[in-house]
């Protein structure tokens, strides 16, 4: 008879053992992975904090002006100034650095993977379940191993964010490539394009709006990880929220949340306009 | 005629070419050899026979039209020539070199240098301007920017699109988009143009215009063109040779007249039902050189001699040619007598020319020459492009041709 009280697969124990074994024997390997992320993050962090707030606000306004128009420019100016007035400027810059850093690595890893998945059905079939797992596994599950392997702090926060925010850019890059009309690829081949030329001159340019939509999604998901990353000691706008939560300081948690929402709207509108920009 | 060394006039030779779609094409090849039909192979093995034992040659500078209904394998066939679809077996010789044996780099080079392609759906890059689209093939080939712009502008001018180079494809009408498609093909200056239903998506008026455009381009610079079409009028209009495909097989290859006059089977006949033969058969096809001719060599003295000759032969009309057999005029016994009566001293034969005695071009079709044949009593002279006399079309001959063609049609 099958009795679930006696017959249990000790998978939890195995996993613990596996992680312990990984931490004991291969921590050096994870430290190597950590190194480029750490370097990028600290330069972004230091850079953003060194620049006077007004310059950063102006830079945002300029970008908003270039990609969209007056409305977004005014909104960006107001939102960022308001965040500064809330006394959260420094936290915002740390969050921005973390978001940028994760998005950079998501793009570096995600776009090539998406291109491979877009061009090969087999690779796509292989990748799909991994992406599903990355998106559905609650972040809390992988926070512990990440802390064990990479210790606490901003870098661990960024790594957790990368795991969470990577899938959309891969998926949408792949989708974008698949949406390119096969006749255009055929035409390029007929005129003697190599595989690389097909990719560079036809598929990627035509998939660009979709890839940009993926980038936008990745940024949004990275922002939504800010609070969770704060649980493993990452700074930024998540910190006041977590602190407020722990000390039942509703006001502190709310202004942290408000700043996150404003940041999200500004980044979302800017990247969305980038994706739909006209060629003229 | 210029004879090219090595392989003569042959530009493309397709030999025993097969394409079978499906995971294990070898099985289908063996079954086809055993004489199994395409349908049974599909039912038993799930393999689709796309092209079956295609054999044909296309000569240099020829427009070769492949015609068939949809699903007859004609679009597959054209893609086998530049290996956009990988053939299952057979040979595609271009200038004597087998395209199927080429490696990747050779194939890319072959496509860049020797072929251009025009697609039914235009297949223009929506993110590129008209100029950049036209440059596309040249850019792939790594031609320097200045040179490729120059060549692209020239190609655009050839198709009548100069001034539109900054526009984007979506801003153009269908006809103009296909002109860009044509310019893109011309810009690489290929020996061979592959045109896959290039004009089928255009409305009839524009289609005819584009066909004329293609023939005009062909006049200026002879390319070897493989043209896929399902439109018979188009095939007859532009084709030097027509191949008719059915169910992956080529059932007949020949000149439009050949196919029209001797259709290989009912499938081919069915195609031509409803086609007016007077629009296909040309004056050159039925010309007969059976009339007395006079060579005009001195300004004087031939009038009486000609009259004498006609009386002796008991004929009414004589055709006057110059020493290089170029057509000059028609005289009749009446016009000669008239002249001698009126001005006995004047003996220049030109004065006896029948006023309306004009020749027709050998390429003109029966439809075009019908009014002339019907309204004049003399057989109508037929000349080549260089005005060289080839013979005449008489009323009798014209009517007999019509009668035969009509009979053939009724047999169908």
XYZ file of C-alpha atoms in Angstrom:
692
model
C 0.000 0.000 0.000
C 1.061 3.502 -0.733
C 1.043 5.541 2.412
C 2.053 9.151 2.095
C 2.855 9.234 5.804
C 5.665 6.719 5.587
C 6.798 6.825 1.994
C 8.174 10.279 1.311
C 10.865 11.254 -1.153
C 13.392 13.276 0.858
C 13.824 15.779 -2.001
C 14.107 18.699 0.416
C 17.033 17.030 2.117
C 18.734 16.326 -1.184
C 18.374 19.899 -2.288
C 19.821 21.183 0.971
C 22.724 18.797 0.549
C 23.201 19.852 -3.025
C 23.278 23.563 -2.166
C 25.638 22.904 0.738
C 27.900 20.942 -1.580
C 27.745 23.748 -4.115
C 28.546 26.368 -1.482
C 31.431 24.356 -0.031
C 33.068 23.343 -3.257
C 32.197 25.912 -5.857
C 31.713 29.211 -4.107
C 34.734 30.541 -6.008
C 32.876 29.954 -9.250
C 29.908 32.024 -8.113
C 32.234 34.739 -6.915
C 33.596 34.946 -10.463
C 30.069 35.336 -11.846
C 29.421 37.980 -9.235
C 32.479 40.023 -10.154
C 31.293 41.718 -13.407
C 27.893 42.421 -11.864
C 29.513 43.958 -8.823
C 31.778 46.117 -10.962
C 28.959 47.365 -13.174
C 26.674 48.016 -10.247
C 29.196 49.942 -8.196
C 30.190 52.140 -11.142
C 26.548 52.876 -11.948
C 25.826 53.495 -8.297
C 28.768 55.802 -7.727
C 28.151 57.559 -11.001
C 24.496 58.298 -10.355
C 25.174 59.464 -6.807
C 28.041 61.700 -7.901
C 25.994 63.571 -10.503
C 24.010 66.489 -9.084
C 20.281 65.593 -8.878
C 19.286 68.502 -11.107
C 21.484 67.206 -13.930
C 19.904 63.780 -13.707
C 16.410 65.273 -13.750
C 17.393 67.347 -16.784
C 18.852 64.291 -18.502
C 15.579 62.413 -17.975
C 13.623 65.398 -19.286
C 15.859 65.600 -22.358
C 15.382 61.906 -23.148
C 11.637 62.210 -22.582
C 11.575 65.224 -24.896
C 13.524 63.388 -27.588
C 11.501 60.172 -27.582
C 8.059 61.481 -26.751
C 7.047 65.072 -26.191
C 6.195 67.877 -23.860
C 3.736 65.968 -21.694
C 6.155 63.235 -20.740
C 8.883 65.831 -20.198
C 6.757 67.761 -17.725
C 5.641 64.573 -16.027
C 9.215 63.283 -15.666
C 10.347 66.594 -14.226
C 7.486 66.682 -11.722
C 7.801 63.032 -10.695
C 11.549 63.133 -10.134
C 11.419 66.450 -8.309
C 8.666 65.115 -6.098
C 10.720 61.992 -5.286
C 13.636 64.261 -4.365
C 11.378 66.354 -2.145
C 10.246 63.186 -0.370
C 13.851 62.797 0.747
C 14.294 59.573 -1.223
C 16.742 60.812 -3.876
C 19.646 58.666 -2.755
C 17.498 55.530 -2.461
C 16.063 56.234 -5.891
C 19.525 56.469 -7.434
C 20.519 53.150 -5.835
C 17.346 51.546 -7.198
C 17.985 53.080 -10.611
C 21.531 51.708 -10.587
C 20.245 48.248 -9.652
C 17.539 48.337 -12.322
C 19.966 49.529 -14.989
C 22.526 46.955 -13.961
C 20.041 44.070 -14.132
C 18.650 45.319 -17.434
C 22.142 45.531 -18.925
C 22.870 41.938 -17.989
C 19.406 40.765 -18.997
C 19.978 42.320 -22.420
C 23.470 40.872 -22.788
C 22.207 37.412 -21.905
C 18.604 37.652 -23.081
C 18.864 39.056 -26.617
C 21.289 36.399 -27.902
C 19.269 33.655 -26.211
C 16.090 35.099 -27.727
C 17.712 35.201 -31.157
C 18.724 31.555 -30.852
C 15.234 30.632 -29.702
C 13.735 32.632 -32.564
C 15.805 30.814 -35.143
C 15.735 27.289 -33.775
C 12.558 25.462 -32.811
C 14.522 22.879 -30.862
C 16.329 25.475 -28.777
C 13.039 27.249 -28.198
C 11.418 24.041 -26.952
C 14.358 23.521 -24.603
C 14.345 27.057 -23.285
C 10.623 27.471 -22.819
C 10.224 25.343 -19.626
C 13.240 27.073 -18.072
C 11.646 30.459 -18.712
C 8.330 29.249 -17.328
C 10.104 28.078 -14.176
C 11.969 31.384 -13.818
C 8.755 33.362 -14.074
C 6.563 31.209 -11.837
C 8.931 30.180 -9.060
C 8.242 32.557 -6.178
C 11.252 34.792 -5.686
C 11.478 33.806 -2.018
C 12.430 30.280 -3.062
C 15.635 31.296 -4.752
C 16.489 34.126 -2.373
C 18.026 31.698 0.135
C 20.387 29.892 -2.254
C 21.342 33.228 -3.780
C 22.253 34.553 -0.348
C 24.199 31.390 0.365
C 26.120 31.585 -2.854
C 26.537 35.323 -3.241
C 25.970 36.593 0.332
C 23.670 39.508 1.111
C 23.682 42.998 -0.333
C 23.000 44.943 -3.501
C 24.785 42.495 -5.810
C 22.746 39.530 -4.564
C 19.659 41.706 -5.045
C 20.646 42.421 -8.637
C 21.274 38.727 -9.326
C 17.851 37.771 -7.978
C 16.386 40.545 -10.127
C 18.159 39.219 -13.226
C 16.667 35.751 -12.698
C 13.210 37.267 -12.397
C 13.425 39.881 -15.168
C 15.237 37.855 -17.828
C 12.324 35.860 -19.350
C 10.362 38.679 -21.048
C 13.265 39.955 -23.103
C 14.119 36.421 -24.248
C 10.510 35.635 -25.095
C 9.843 38.870 -26.942
C 13.112 38.772 -28.859
C 12.222 35.285 -30.007
C 8.677 36.365 -30.847
C 9.908 39.417 -32.727
C 12.198 37.308 -34.881
C 9.455 34.809 -35.584
C 7.083 37.578 -36.610
C 9.377 38.722 -39.420
C 7.629 37.723 -42.620
C 9.318 34.594 -44.053
C 9.192 36.127 -47.515
C 11.504 38.922 -46.404
C 14.009 36.376 -45.145
C 13.627 34.489 -48.398
C 14.191 37.663 -50.408
C 17.342 38.410 -48.435
C 18.610 34.864 -49.044
C 17.777 35.126 -52.737
C 20.027 38.165 -53.013
C 22.867 36.253 -51.406
C 22.610 37.140 -47.730
C 24.558 34.973 -45.315
C 22.810 33.826 -42.141
C 24.495 36.603 -40.236
C 23.371 39.196 -42.785
C 19.807 37.940 -42.629
C 19.925 38.413 -38.887
C 21.589 41.812 -38.903
C 19.903 43.433 -41.878
C 16.435 41.926 -41.788
C 15.429 40.022 -38.684
C 16.827 42.218 -35.914
C 15.808 45.588 -37.430
C 12.286 44.321 -38.055
C 12.050 42.680 -34.630
C 13.337 45.804 -32.895
C 9.945 47.192 -31.772
C 9.116 43.830 -30.212
C 12.562 43.560 -28.642
C 12.049 47.048 -27.202
C 8.714 45.912 -25.762
C 10.619 43.052 -24.131
C 13.126 45.504 -22.726
C 10.297 47.581 -21.341
C 8.808 44.510 -19.649
C 12.194 43.570 -18.250
C 12.611 47.036 -16.744
C 9.159 46.863 -15.181
C 9.833 43.453 -13.690
C 13.211 44.600 -12.409
C 11.502 47.486 -10.629
C 8.938 45.177 -9.103
C 11.751 43.123 -7.590
C 13.098 46.111 -5.685
C 11.155 45.400 -2.495
C 11.946 41.686 -2.523
C 15.615 42.409 -3.114
C 15.517 44.653 -0.074
C 14.686 41.557 1.977
C 18.183 40.230 1.295
C 19.839 43.464 2.249
C 19.752 45.358 -1.005
C 19.382 49.105 -0.576
C 17.319 51.512 -2.599
C 13.616 52.292 -2.586
C 12.799 48.802 -1.267
C 14.583 49.525 1.996
C 12.117 52.131 3.337
C 9.232 49.828 2.348
C 10.698 46.835 4.193
C 11.679 49.019 7.130
C 8.196 50.524 7.246
C 6.679 47.053 7.084
C 8.799 45.754 9.935
C 8.175 48.752 12.195
C 4.545 49.217 11.111
C 5.483 52.677 9.888
C 2.752 53.062 7.286
C 3.922 56.501 6.185
C 7.472 55.373 5.435
C 6.291 52.287 3.522
C 3.860 54.394 1.499
C 6.310 57.051 0.360
C 8.744 54.274 -0.614
C 5.999 52.623 -2.621
C 4.964 55.929 -4.175
C 8.497 56.626 -5.344
C 8.685 53.139 -6.899
C 5.420 53.711 -8.767
C 6.527 57.136 -10.063
C 9.879 55.737 -11.174
C 8.073 52.873 -12.884
C 5.752 55.200 -14.797
C 8.620 57.425 -15.955
C 10.747 54.484 -17.122
C 7.798 52.715 -18.716
C 6.656 55.703 -20.748
C 10.154 56.519 -21.916
C 11.012 52.986 -23.039
C 7.604 52.498 -24.630
C 8.058 55.629 -26.719
C 11.494 54.388 -27.737
C 9.950 51.178 -29.048
C 7.302 52.876 -31.127
C 9.407 55.694 -32.496
C 8.804 56.461 -36.155
C 11.601 56.015 -38.622
C 11.338 59.604 -39.799
C 24.370 35.512 -83.906
C 26.974 35.415 -81.171
C 27.898 31.908 -80.121
C 29.229 31.606 -76.601
C 32.024 29.119 -76.233
C 31.573 25.935 -74.269
C 27.881 25.751 -73.736
C 26.473 27.522 -76.748
C 23.272 29.400 -76.183
C 22.282 27.448 -73.117
C 22.150 29.537 -69.961
C 20.248 27.257 -67.644
C 19.903 23.524 -68.069
C 17.738 21.603 -65.636
C 18.181 17.854 -65.687
C 16.129 15.191 -63.916
C 15.262 17.578 -61.125
C 13.180 16.297 -58.226
C 11.913 17.879 -55.052
C 10.149 15.788 -52.469
C 8.937 17.375 -49.248
C 9.001 15.217 -46.159
C 11.360 13.466 -43.789
C 12.559 10.609 -45.998
C 12.518 11.667 -49.648
C 14.588 8.701 -50.877
C 11.585 6.406 -50.457
C 9.475 8.592 -52.698
C 12.219 8.753 -55.332
C 12.301 4.949 -55.513
C 8.521 4.718 -55.691
C 8.400 7.320 -58.468
C 10.946 5.270 -60.405
C 8.649 2.283 -60.035
C 5.920 4.372 -61.586
C 3.843 5.067 -58.495
C 1.746 8.203 -58.753
C 2.210 11.298 -56.675
C -1.147 10.733 -54.974
C -0.455 7.164 -53.834
C 2.931 8.227 -52.472
C 1.245 10.950 -50.457
C -1.353 8.556 -49.114
C 1.059 5.728 -48.279
C 4.150 7.611 -47.090
C 2.936 11.110 -46.362
C 5.561 12.568 -48.710
C 4.674 15.393 -51.060
C 6.148 15.380 -54.523
C 6.825 19.033 -55.336
C 8.699 18.731 -58.614
C 9.009 15.528 -60.544
C 11.681 14.867 -63.157
C 11.904 18.375 -64.558
C 14.000 18.726 -67.709
C 14.383 21.904 -69.702
C 16.911 24.389 -70.984
C 16.692 28.146 -71.067
C 18.705 30.000 -73.655
C 20.618 33.185 -73.091
C 18.431 36.269 -73.331
C 15.232 34.261 -73.398
C 12.074 34.831 -71.385
C 11.095 31.384 -70.203
C 7.630 31.297 -68.705
C 6.661 28.442 -66.410
C 2.923 28.175 -66.320
C 0.577 26.094 -64.251
C -2.279 26.205 -61.807
C -1.590 26.808 -58.131
C -0.060 23.719 -56.558
C 1.484 22.595 -59.824
C 4.965 23.109 -58.404
C 5.981 26.133 -60.452
C 6.981 28.283 -57.476
C 8.964 25.374 -56.082
C 10.676 24.919 -59.428
C 11.945 28.490 -59.593
C 13.281 28.225 -56.028
C 15.176 25.072 -56.930
C 17.155 27.061 -59.486
C 18.753 29.283 -56.843
C 18.353 26.665 -54.117
C 16.063 28.652 -51.869
C 14.542 25.201 -51.712
C 17.064 22.386 -51.577
C 16.453 19.930 -54.444
C 16.183 16.225 -53.645
C 18.067 15.090 -56.715
C 19.026 16.206 -60.192
C 21.135 18.918 -61.740
C 20.725 22.643 -62.265
C 23.454 23.787 -64.616
C 23.985 27.515 -64.958
C 26.700 28.344 -67.479
C 27.643 24.700 -67.212
C 28.169 24.792 -63.452
C 25.986 22.680 -61.198
C 24.306 24.913 -58.629
C 23.381 21.900 -56.526
C 27.013 20.907 -56.013
C 28.012 24.384 -54.812
C 29.071 24.824 -51.200
C 27.609 27.526 -48.983
C 30.060 30.270 -49.984
C 29.818 29.481 -53.687
C 26.039 29.501 -53.484
C 25.993 32.884 -51.731
C 28.301 34.231 -54.411
C 26.180 32.734 -57.186
C 23.076 34.375 -55.774
C 24.822 37.718 -55.409
C 26.416 37.879 -58.835
C 24.265 35.889 -61.199
C 20.674 36.034 -60.095
C 18.087 38.583 -59.120
C 14.647 37.684 -57.897
C 11.274 39.402 -57.955
C 8.487 38.165 -55.706
C 4.721 38.079 -55.997
C 4.321 39.796 -52.630
C 7.109 42.286 -53.526
C 8.995 41.313 -50.309
C 10.401 44.799 -49.845
C 12.030 45.628 -46.527
C 9.539 47.888 -44.731
C 12.277 49.474 -42.609
C 14.323 50.585 -45.608
C 13.724 53.441 -48.020
C 13.201 52.800 -51.723
C 16.848 53.588 -52.355
C 18.092 51.298 -49.582
C 15.777 48.548 -50.794
C 17.204 48.907 -54.277
C 20.719 48.854 -52.842
C 19.963 45.730 -50.842
C 21.682 43.156 -53.039
C 24.673 45.419 -53.625
C 25.036 46.062 -49.916
C 25.049 42.340 -49.181
C 27.802 42.003 -51.728
C 29.861 44.647 -49.949
C 29.875 47.168 -52.814
C 31.114 50.589 -51.675
C 28.402 53.064 -50.776
C 28.972 55.595 -53.561
C 28.959 52.953 -56.236
C 25.911 51.154 -54.940
C 23.886 54.355 -54.717
C 24.872 55.149 -58.276
C 23.843 51.725 -59.533
C 20.625 51.761 -57.533
C 19.689 55.198 -58.865
C 20.314 53.922 -62.363
C 18.076 50.911 -61.727
C 15.352 53.148 -60.302
C 15.560 55.334 -63.371
C 15.197 52.266 -65.585
C 11.899 51.384 -63.923
C 10.742 54.995 -63.920
C 10.991 55.620 -60.200
C 13.579 58.368 -60.078
C 12.542 60.948 -57.550
C 11.003 58.349 -55.218
C 14.214 57.080 -53.661
C 13.535 58.630 -50.242
C 10.026 57.175 -49.921
C 9.228 54.055 -47.920
C 7.540 51.020 -49.493
C 4.320 51.480 -47.504
C 3.871 54.900 -49.105
C 3.820 53.440 -52.622
C 1.073 51.774 -54.639
C 1.317 48.072 -55.484
C 2.575 48.737 -58.990
C 5.231 51.112 -57.747
C 6.290 48.694 -55.041
C 6.836 46.033 -57.639
C 8.853 48.494 -59.684
C 11.089 48.805 -56.641
C 11.205 44.999 -56.498
C 12.235 44.987 -60.139
C 14.824 47.719 -59.575
C 16.275 45.751 -56.660
C 16.715 42.818 -59.015
C 18.161 44.959 -61.811
C 20.583 46.825 -59.555
C 22.782 43.782 -59.074
C 22.913 43.496 -62.879
C 22.264 39.762 -62.920
C 22.489 37.413 -65.898
C 19.371 35.690 -64.694
C 16.170 37.149 -63.317
C 13.862 34.826 -61.452
C 10.379 36.249 -61.349
C 7.891 34.414 -59.171
C 4.408 35.532 -60.206
C 5.948 38.970 -60.219
C 2.917 40.746 -61.636
C 0.129 38.518 -60.347
C -0.741 40.715 -57.387
C -1.231 43.777 -59.579
C -4.482 44.819 -61.161
C -4.838 43.996 -64.880
C -4.078 47.447 -66.246
C -0.906 47.848 -64.196
C 0.023 44.259 -64.975
C 0.021 44.913 -68.722
C 2.003 48.073 -68.142
C 4.607 46.148 -66.155
C 4.820 43.444 -68.815
C 5.538 46.099 -71.417
C 8.086 47.613 -69.068
C 9.793 44.240 -68.733
C 9.886 43.747 -72.495
C 11.292 47.241 -72.910
C 14.018 46.510 -70.351
C 14.715 43.273 -72.164
C 15.144 45.222 -75.402
C 17.819 47.361 -73.853
C 19.661 44.639 -72.040
C 18.971 41.008 -72.702
C 18.743 38.957 -69.558
C 17.741 35.378 -69.141
C 14.405 35.461 -67.387
C 12.558 32.620 -65.736
C 9.055 33.911 -65.224
C 6.477 32.048 -63.181
C 2.868 32.773 -64.028
C -0.591 31.329 -63.820
C -1.902 33.807 -66.336
C -2.000 32.525 -69.885
C -2.301 35.927 -71.535
C 0.786 37.016 -69.644
C 2.690 33.902 -70.717
C 1.761 34.395 -74.354
C 2.552 38.062 -74.210
C 6.027 37.940 -72.787
C 7.190 34.338 -73.207
C 9.759 33.304 -75.794
C 9.214 29.794 -74.536
C 6.559 28.405 -72.251
C 6.719 25.372 -70.002
C 3.436 24.027 -68.747
C 3.436 22.307 -65.363
C 0.902 19.999 -63.869
C 1.184 18.127 -60.583
C 4.930 18.746 -60.341
C 5.641 17.547 -63.877
C 6.471 19.643 -66.900
C 3.983 18.450 -69.497
C 5.094 20.574 -72.428
C 7.799 23.039 -73.358
C 7.682 25.097 -76.513
C 7.157 28.450 -78.134
C 3.713 29.975 -77.591
C 2.748 29.038 -81.169
C 3.982 25.456 -80.753
C 1.937 24.951 -77.668
C -1.089 26.649 -79.089
C -1.016 24.725 -82.335
C -0.027 21.331 -80.948
C -1.083 21.056 -77.333
C 0.529 17.971 -75.763
C -2.503 16.809 -73.832
C -5.904 17.803 -72.544
C -4.432 19.662 -69.589
C -2.542 21.943 -71.956
C -5.561 22.212 -74.221
C -7.689 23.210 -71.280
C -5.368 26.103 -70.662
C -5.851 27.455 -74.129
C -9.594 27.171 -74.211
C -10.946 30.604 -74.856
C -7.714 32.001 -76.182
C -8.048 33.834 -79.461
C -5.407 32.379 -81.823
C -5.254 35.583 -83.844
C -3.638 37.190 -80.832
C -0.865 34.606 -80.698
C 0.027 33.660 -84.248
C 2.175 36.345 -85.831
C 2.609 37.401 -89.421
C 6.087 35.862 -89.386
C 4.549 32.479 -88.550
C 2.470 32.257 -91.705
C 4.555 34.278 -94.150
C 5.150 32.751 -97.630
C 7.792 33.901 -100.084
C 5.903 32.983 -103.256
C 5.491 36.322 -105.005
C 7.561 37.799 -107.813
C 10.175 40.275 -106.610
C 12.095 42.917 -108.456
C 15.462 44.191 -107.327
C 15.702 47.927 -107.757
C 19.254 48.740 -108.845
C 19.265 51.555 -111.324
C 17.069 54.591 -111.218
C 15.820 53.928 -114.705
C 14.771 51.186 -117.023
C 12.996 48.606 -114.900
C 9.378 49.621 -115.457
C 8.879 47.923 -118.774
C 10.917 44.918 -117.771
C 8.777 44.428 -114.684
C 5.564 44.685 -116.651
C 6.906 42.164 -119.113
C 7.838 39.771 -116.309
C 4.426 40.024 -114.658
C 2.676 39.368 -117.959
C 4.873 36.354 -118.583
C 4.240 34.949 -115.108
C 0.568 35.828 -115.307
C 0.766 37.590 -111.924
C -0.715 40.864 -110.899
C 1.679 42.232 -108.235
C 5.416 42.519 -107.902
C 7.392 43.465 -104.779
C 10.262 45.851 -105.281
C 13.318 45.369 -103.040
C 16.687 47.038 -102.869
C 19.936 45.187 -103.362
C 19.956 44.138 -99.706
C 16.421 42.791 -99.917
C 14.902 45.652 -97.991
C 11.298 46.264 -98.900
C 10.774 49.242 -101.188
C 7.293 49.150 -102.653
C 4.588 47.245 -104.531
C 3.725 47.618 -108.175
C 0.851 46.059 -110.081
C 0.295 45.472 -113.780
C -2.331 48.223 -113.607
C -0.099 50.772 -111.918
C 2.732 50.029 -114.339
C 0.491 50.348 -117.405
C -0.987 53.510 -115.977
C 2.427 55.052 -115.556
C 3.573 54.124 -119.052
C 0.412 55.598 -120.539
C 0.572 58.799 -118.558
C 4.246 59.556 -118.935
C 5.787 57.290 -121.526
C 9.195 58.936 -121.072
C 9.382 58.518 -117.344
C 10.473 55.095 -116.368
C 11.320 55.365 -112.663
C 9.568 52.441 -111.036
C 8.888 54.352 -107.773
C 6.290 56.361 -109.637
C 4.275 53.183 -110.136
C 4.242 52.204 -106.431
C 0.826 51.515 -105.030
C 0.124 54.340 -102.559
C -1.129 52.163 -99.690
C 1.289 49.316 -100.296
C 2.832 49.304 -96.818
C 4.496 46.294 -95.191
C 3.770 44.787 -91.732
C 6.321 43.621 -89.152
C 6.826 39.878 -88.823
C 6.141 40.139 -85.073
C 2.683 41.635 -85.541
C -0.098 39.199 -84.723
C -2.952 38.234 -86.995
C -5.323 40.481 -85.086
C -3.178 43.494 -85.949
C -2.812 42.744 -89.646
C -6.395 41.639 -90.246
C -7.643 45.097 -91.371
C -4.811 45.379 -93.905
C -5.324 41.898 -95.310
C -9.045 42.429 -95.570
C -9.018 45.855 -97.200
C -6.384 45.425 -99.909
C -6.410 43.276 -102.981
C -2.656 42.502 -102.891
C -0.977 40.089 -100.489
C 0.476 42.048 -97.595
C 4.291 42.120 -97.507
C 5.988 41.072 -94.259
C 9.339 42.496 -93.185
C 11.798 41.928 -90.353
C 12.740 44.624 -87.903
C 15.446 45.752 -90.320
C 12.806 46.134 -93.064
C 14.113 43.039 -94.872
C 11.416 41.457 -97.029
C 10.375 37.980 -95.882
C 7.384 37.290 -98.078
C 3.684 37.939 -97.993
C 0.485 37.017 -96.223
C -2.323 36.480 -98.692
C -6.035 36.558 -97.938
C -6.242 32.894 -98.746
C -3.407 31.965 -96.381
C -4.827 34.133 -93.617
C -8.260 32.558 -93.818
C -6.870 29.029 -93.944
C -4.854 29.667 -90.774
C -7.912 30.999 -89.020
C -9.958 28.042 -90.175
C -7.379 25.555 -88.867
C -7.036 27.293 -85.536
C -10.809 27.401 -85.173
C -11.021 23.677 -85.903
C -8.342 22.954 -83.310
C -10.239 24.899 -80.739
C -13.422 23.034 -81.422
C -11.628 19.724 -80.952
C -10.657 20.715 -77.420
